[in-house]
Each structure stands twice: as structure tokens, then as C-alpha cells.
PDB file of C-alpha atoms in Angstrom:
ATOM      1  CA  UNK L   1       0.000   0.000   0.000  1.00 79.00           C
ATOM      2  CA  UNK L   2       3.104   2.452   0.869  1.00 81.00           C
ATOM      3  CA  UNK L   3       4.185   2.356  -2.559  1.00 89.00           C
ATOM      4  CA  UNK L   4       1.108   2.455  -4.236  1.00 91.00           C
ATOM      5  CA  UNK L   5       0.363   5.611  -2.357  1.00 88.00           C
ATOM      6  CA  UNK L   6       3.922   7.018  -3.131  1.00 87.00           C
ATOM      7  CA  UNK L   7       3.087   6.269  -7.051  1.00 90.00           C
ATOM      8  CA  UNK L   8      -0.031   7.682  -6.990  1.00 93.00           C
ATOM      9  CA  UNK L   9       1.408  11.146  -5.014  1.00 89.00           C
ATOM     10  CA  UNK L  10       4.632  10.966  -7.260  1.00 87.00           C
ATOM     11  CA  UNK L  11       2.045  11.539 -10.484  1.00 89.00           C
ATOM     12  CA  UNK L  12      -0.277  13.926  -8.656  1.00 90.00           C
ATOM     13  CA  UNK L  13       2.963  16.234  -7.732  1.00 86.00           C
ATOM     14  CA  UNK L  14       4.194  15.414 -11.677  1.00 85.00           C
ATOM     15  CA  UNK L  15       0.720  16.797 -12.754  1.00 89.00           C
ATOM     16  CA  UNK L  16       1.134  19.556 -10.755  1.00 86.00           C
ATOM     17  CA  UNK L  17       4.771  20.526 -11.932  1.00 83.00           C
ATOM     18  CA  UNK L  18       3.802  20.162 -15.748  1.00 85.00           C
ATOM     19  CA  UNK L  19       0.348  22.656 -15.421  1.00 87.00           C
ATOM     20  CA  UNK L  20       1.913  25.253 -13.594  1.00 84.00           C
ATOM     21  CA  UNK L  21       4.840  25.587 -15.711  1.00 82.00           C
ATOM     22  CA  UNK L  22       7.668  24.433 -13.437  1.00 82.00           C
ATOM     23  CA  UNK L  23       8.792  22.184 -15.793  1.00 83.00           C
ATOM     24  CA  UNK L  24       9.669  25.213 -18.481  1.00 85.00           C
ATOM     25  CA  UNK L  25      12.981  25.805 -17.688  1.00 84.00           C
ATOM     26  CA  UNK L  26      12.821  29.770 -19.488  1.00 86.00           C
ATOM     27  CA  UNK L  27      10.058  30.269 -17.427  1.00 86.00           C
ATOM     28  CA  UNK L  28      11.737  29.642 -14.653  1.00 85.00           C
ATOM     29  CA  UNK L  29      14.608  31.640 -15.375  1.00 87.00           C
ATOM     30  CA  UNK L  30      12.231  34.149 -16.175  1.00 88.00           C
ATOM     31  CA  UNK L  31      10.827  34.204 -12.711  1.00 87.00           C
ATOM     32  CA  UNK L  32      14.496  34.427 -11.184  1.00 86.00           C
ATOM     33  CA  UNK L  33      15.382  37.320 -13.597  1.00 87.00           C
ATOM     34  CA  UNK L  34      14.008  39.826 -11.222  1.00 86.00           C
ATOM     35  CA  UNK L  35      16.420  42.638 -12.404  1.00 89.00           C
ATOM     36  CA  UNK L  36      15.518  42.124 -16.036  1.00 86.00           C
ATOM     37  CA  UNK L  37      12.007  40.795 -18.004  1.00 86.00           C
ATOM     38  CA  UNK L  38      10.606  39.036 -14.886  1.00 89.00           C
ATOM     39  CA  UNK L  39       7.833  36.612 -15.450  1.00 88.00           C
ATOM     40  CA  UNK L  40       5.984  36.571 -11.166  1.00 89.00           C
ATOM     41  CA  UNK L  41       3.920  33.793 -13.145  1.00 88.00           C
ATOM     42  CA  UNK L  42       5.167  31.033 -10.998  1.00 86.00           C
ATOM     43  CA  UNK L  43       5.511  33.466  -7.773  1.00 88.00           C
ATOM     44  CA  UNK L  44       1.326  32.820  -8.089  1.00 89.00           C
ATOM     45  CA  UNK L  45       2.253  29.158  -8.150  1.00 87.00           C
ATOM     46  CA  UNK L  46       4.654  29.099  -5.240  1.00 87.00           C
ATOM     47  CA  UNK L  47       1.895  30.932  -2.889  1.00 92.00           C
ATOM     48  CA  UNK L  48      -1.087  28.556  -3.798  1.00 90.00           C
ATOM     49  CA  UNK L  49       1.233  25.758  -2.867  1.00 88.00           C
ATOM     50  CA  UNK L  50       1.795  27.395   0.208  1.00 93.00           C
ATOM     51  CA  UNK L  51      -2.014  28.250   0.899  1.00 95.00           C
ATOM     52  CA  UNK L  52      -2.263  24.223  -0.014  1.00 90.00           C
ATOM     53  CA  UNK L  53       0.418  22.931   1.921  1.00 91.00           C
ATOM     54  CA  UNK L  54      -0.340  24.977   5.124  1.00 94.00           C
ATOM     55  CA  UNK L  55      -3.443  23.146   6.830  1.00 94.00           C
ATOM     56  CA  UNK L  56      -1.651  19.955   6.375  1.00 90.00           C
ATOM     57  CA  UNK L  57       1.457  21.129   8.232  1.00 89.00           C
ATOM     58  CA  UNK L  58      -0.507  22.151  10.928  1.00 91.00           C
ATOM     59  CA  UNK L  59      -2.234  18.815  11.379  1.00 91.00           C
ATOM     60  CA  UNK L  60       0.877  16.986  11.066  1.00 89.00           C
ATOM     61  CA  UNK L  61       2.346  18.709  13.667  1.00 88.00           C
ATOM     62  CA  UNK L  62       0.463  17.333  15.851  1.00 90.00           C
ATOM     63  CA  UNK L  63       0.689  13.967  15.103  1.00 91.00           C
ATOM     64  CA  UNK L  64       3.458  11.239  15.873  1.00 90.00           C
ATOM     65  CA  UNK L  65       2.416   9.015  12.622  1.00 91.00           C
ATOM     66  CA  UNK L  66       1.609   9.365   8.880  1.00 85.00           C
ATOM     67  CA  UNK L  67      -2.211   8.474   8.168  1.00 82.00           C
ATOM     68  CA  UNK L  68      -1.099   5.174   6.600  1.00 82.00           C
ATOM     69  CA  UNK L  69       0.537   4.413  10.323  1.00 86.00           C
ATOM     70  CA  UNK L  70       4.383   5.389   9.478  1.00 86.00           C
ATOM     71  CA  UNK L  71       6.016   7.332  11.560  1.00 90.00           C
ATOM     72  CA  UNK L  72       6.036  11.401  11.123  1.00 88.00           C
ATOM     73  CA  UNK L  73       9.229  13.164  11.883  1.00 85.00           C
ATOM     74  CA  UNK L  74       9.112  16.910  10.495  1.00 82.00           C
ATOM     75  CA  UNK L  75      12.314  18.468  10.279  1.00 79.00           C
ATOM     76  CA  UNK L  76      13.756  20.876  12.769  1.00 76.00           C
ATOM     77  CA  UNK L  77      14.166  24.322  12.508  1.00 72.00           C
ATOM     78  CA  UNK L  78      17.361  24.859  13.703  1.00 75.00           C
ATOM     79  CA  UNK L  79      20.640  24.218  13.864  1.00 77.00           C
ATOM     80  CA  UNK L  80      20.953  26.384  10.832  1.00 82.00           C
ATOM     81  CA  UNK L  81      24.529  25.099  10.011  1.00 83.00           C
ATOM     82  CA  UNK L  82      27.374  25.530   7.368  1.00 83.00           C
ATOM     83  CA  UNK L  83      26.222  22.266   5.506  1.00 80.00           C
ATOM     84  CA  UNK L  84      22.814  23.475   5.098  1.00 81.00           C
ATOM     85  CA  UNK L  85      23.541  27.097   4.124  1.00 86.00           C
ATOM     86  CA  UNK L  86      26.508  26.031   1.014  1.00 84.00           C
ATOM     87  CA  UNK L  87      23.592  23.130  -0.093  1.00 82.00           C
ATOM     88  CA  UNK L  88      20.911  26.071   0.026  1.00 85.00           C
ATOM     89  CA  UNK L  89      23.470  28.323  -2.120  1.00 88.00           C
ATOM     90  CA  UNK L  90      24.513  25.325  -4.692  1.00 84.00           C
ATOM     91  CA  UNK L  91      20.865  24.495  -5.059  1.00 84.00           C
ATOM     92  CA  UNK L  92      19.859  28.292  -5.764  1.00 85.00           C
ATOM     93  CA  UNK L  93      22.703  28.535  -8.087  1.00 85.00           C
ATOM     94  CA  UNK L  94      22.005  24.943  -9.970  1.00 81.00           C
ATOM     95  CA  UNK L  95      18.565  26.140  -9.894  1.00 82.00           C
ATOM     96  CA  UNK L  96      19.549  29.616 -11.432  1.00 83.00           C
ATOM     97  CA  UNK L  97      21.724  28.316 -13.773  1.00 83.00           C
ATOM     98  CA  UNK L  98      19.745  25.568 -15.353  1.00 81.00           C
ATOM     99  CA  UNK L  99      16.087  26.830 -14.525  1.00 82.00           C
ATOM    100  CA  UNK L 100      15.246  22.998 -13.097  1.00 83.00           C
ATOM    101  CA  UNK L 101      15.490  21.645  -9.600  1.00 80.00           C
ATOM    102  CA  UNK L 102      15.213  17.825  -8.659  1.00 81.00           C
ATOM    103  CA  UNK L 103      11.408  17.088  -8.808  1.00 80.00           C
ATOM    104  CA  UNK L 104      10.737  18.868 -11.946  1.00 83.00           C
ATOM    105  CA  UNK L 105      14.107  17.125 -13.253  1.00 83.00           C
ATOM    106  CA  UNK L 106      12.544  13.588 -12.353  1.00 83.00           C
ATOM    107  CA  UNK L 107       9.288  14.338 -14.471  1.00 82.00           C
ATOM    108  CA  UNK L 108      11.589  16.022 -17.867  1.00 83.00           C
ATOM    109  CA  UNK L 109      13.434  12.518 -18.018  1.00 84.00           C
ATOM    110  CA  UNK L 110      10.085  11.040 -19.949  1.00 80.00           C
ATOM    111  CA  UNK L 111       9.631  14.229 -21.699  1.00 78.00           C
ATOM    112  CA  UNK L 112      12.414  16.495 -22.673  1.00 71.00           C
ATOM    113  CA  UNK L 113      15.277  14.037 -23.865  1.00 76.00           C
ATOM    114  CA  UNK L 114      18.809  14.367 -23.647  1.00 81.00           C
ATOM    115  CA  UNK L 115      19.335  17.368 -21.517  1.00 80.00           C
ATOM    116  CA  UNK L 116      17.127  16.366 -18.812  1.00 82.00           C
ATOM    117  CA  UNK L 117      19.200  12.836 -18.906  1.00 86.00           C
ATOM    118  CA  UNK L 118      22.418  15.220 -18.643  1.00 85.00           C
ATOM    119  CA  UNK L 119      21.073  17.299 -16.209  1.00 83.00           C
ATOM    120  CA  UNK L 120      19.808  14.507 -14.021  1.00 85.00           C
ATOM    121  CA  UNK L 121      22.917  12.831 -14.647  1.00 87.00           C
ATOM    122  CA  UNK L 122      25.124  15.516 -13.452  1.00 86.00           C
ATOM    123  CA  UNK L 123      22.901  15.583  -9.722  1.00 84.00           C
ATOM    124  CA  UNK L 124      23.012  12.199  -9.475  1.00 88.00           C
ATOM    125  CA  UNK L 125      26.804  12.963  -9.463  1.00 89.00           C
ATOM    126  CA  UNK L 126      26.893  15.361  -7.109  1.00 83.00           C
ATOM    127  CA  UNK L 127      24.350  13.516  -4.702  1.00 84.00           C
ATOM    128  CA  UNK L 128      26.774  10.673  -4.566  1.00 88.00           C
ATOM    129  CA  UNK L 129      29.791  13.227  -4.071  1.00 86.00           C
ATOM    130  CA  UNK L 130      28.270  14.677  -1.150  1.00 81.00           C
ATOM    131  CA  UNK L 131      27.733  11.169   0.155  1.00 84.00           C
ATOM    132  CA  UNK L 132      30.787  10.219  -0.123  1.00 85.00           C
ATOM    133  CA  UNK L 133      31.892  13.725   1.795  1.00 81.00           C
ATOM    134  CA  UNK L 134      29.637  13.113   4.650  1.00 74.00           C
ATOM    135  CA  UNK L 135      30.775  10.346   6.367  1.00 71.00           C
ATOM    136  CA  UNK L 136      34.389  12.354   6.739  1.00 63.00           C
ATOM    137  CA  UNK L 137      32.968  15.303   8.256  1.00 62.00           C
ATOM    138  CA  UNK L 138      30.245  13.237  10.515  1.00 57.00           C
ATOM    139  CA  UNK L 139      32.701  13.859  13.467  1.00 55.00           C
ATOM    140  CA  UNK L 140      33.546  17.269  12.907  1.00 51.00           C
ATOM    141  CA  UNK L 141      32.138  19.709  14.604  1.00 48.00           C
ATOM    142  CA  UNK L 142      29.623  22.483  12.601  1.00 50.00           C
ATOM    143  CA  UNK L 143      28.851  20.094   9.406  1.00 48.00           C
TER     144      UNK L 143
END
């Protein structure tokens, strides 16, 4: 049942990333090109997401377990750390540079050919790079 459910929200968030336009790599450049022709298109799309996504966060917070009975950790809010401030600055910059992120990568591997392949192929890369990293700096200090 945990992967059926997992299919069937994988293709409801793949939906989701195709009709808004996240999967348009110049619009997405267009929407970080705030200095010149800025497209606030998907700035509409980000903040009905959030509207969305809001309720649920508040439920989950106050619950220990997923509805199918898994358990529900959320993330914490702090330490904000080294690692997670250079990952947040690569990602913008991948991001900027290529006008795709992960999930909207995932979906353009059945649809826009080769350069989603490269693209995904290059963070695949990098994923297992900073795999590799972690275990080195696991007992160091501010990761």
C-alpha cells in the first residue's frame, strides 16, 4: 500500500509541476530574472502551494504518525549550520543556472530528452559526491 500511495502522489505532484509551468525551464529563469524581463507567473504558483500545503502542516504537527501508520518526523528548525547554508546556495545557483530543480528534473526525463538525462545525470553525481563527503565530516564539529 506504501508504494502504491507514493506512485499515486509521485504523479499527482508530476501533474502539478507540468500545469503550472515548473517544468519550463525559461520560465523559470524568467521568474528568477528579477532585475531584467521578470515573469511573477510562478511566484502565483509558489503561494497557492503554500495556501495548499499549510493546513496539512498544521495537522501533522500534531501527530506522531503518517495516516497510513508510518512514523512522522518533520524536520527541525534549527541548527541552521554551514552544511545546510553552502547546499541552500549550490541548489539556488544549480537552480539559477539551469532553470530545473530535482522534482521537476525527475518528471523532464520522460519528456524532454537528452538534456534532462544530462542534467539529471550531473545531480546524481553530485548527490553521490556529497555522500561520499559526509561520512568524513560526521565527526567534525559544525557540518
Amino acid at each position: 500500500m506504501r508504494v502504491l500511495t507514493a506512485a499515486l502522489f509521485g504523479v499527482i505532484f508530476g501533474l502539478g509541476l507540468l500545469i503550472s509551468g515548473m517544468l519550463d525551464p525559461d520560465k523559470v529563469l524568467g521568474f528568477l530574472d528579477v532585475a531584467g524581463a521578470w515573469n511573477p507567473q510562478l511566484a502565483f504558483v509558489m503561494g497557492g502551494a503554500i495556501l495548499a500545503a499549510f493546513p496539512a502542516f498544521l495537522i501533522a504537527r500534531r501527530r506522531t504518525t503518517t495516516l497510513l501508520g508510518e512514523p512522522l518526523k518533520l524536520p527541525d528548525r534549527w541548527p541552521l549550520d554551514r552544511r545546510l547554508v553552502i547546499g541552500s546556495a549550490l541548489f539556488g545557483a544549480g537552480w539559477g543556472l539551469a532553470g530545473v530543480c530535482p522534482g521537476p528534473a525527475i518528471v523532464l526525463l520522460g519528456l524532454a530528452g537528452a538534456p534532462a538525462w544530462i542534467f539529471a545525470g550531473a545531480m546524481l553525481a553530485g548527490l553521490l559526491v556529497a555522500r561520499t563527503l559526509a561520512p568524513a565530516r560526521a565527526g567534525g564539529g559544525d557540518n
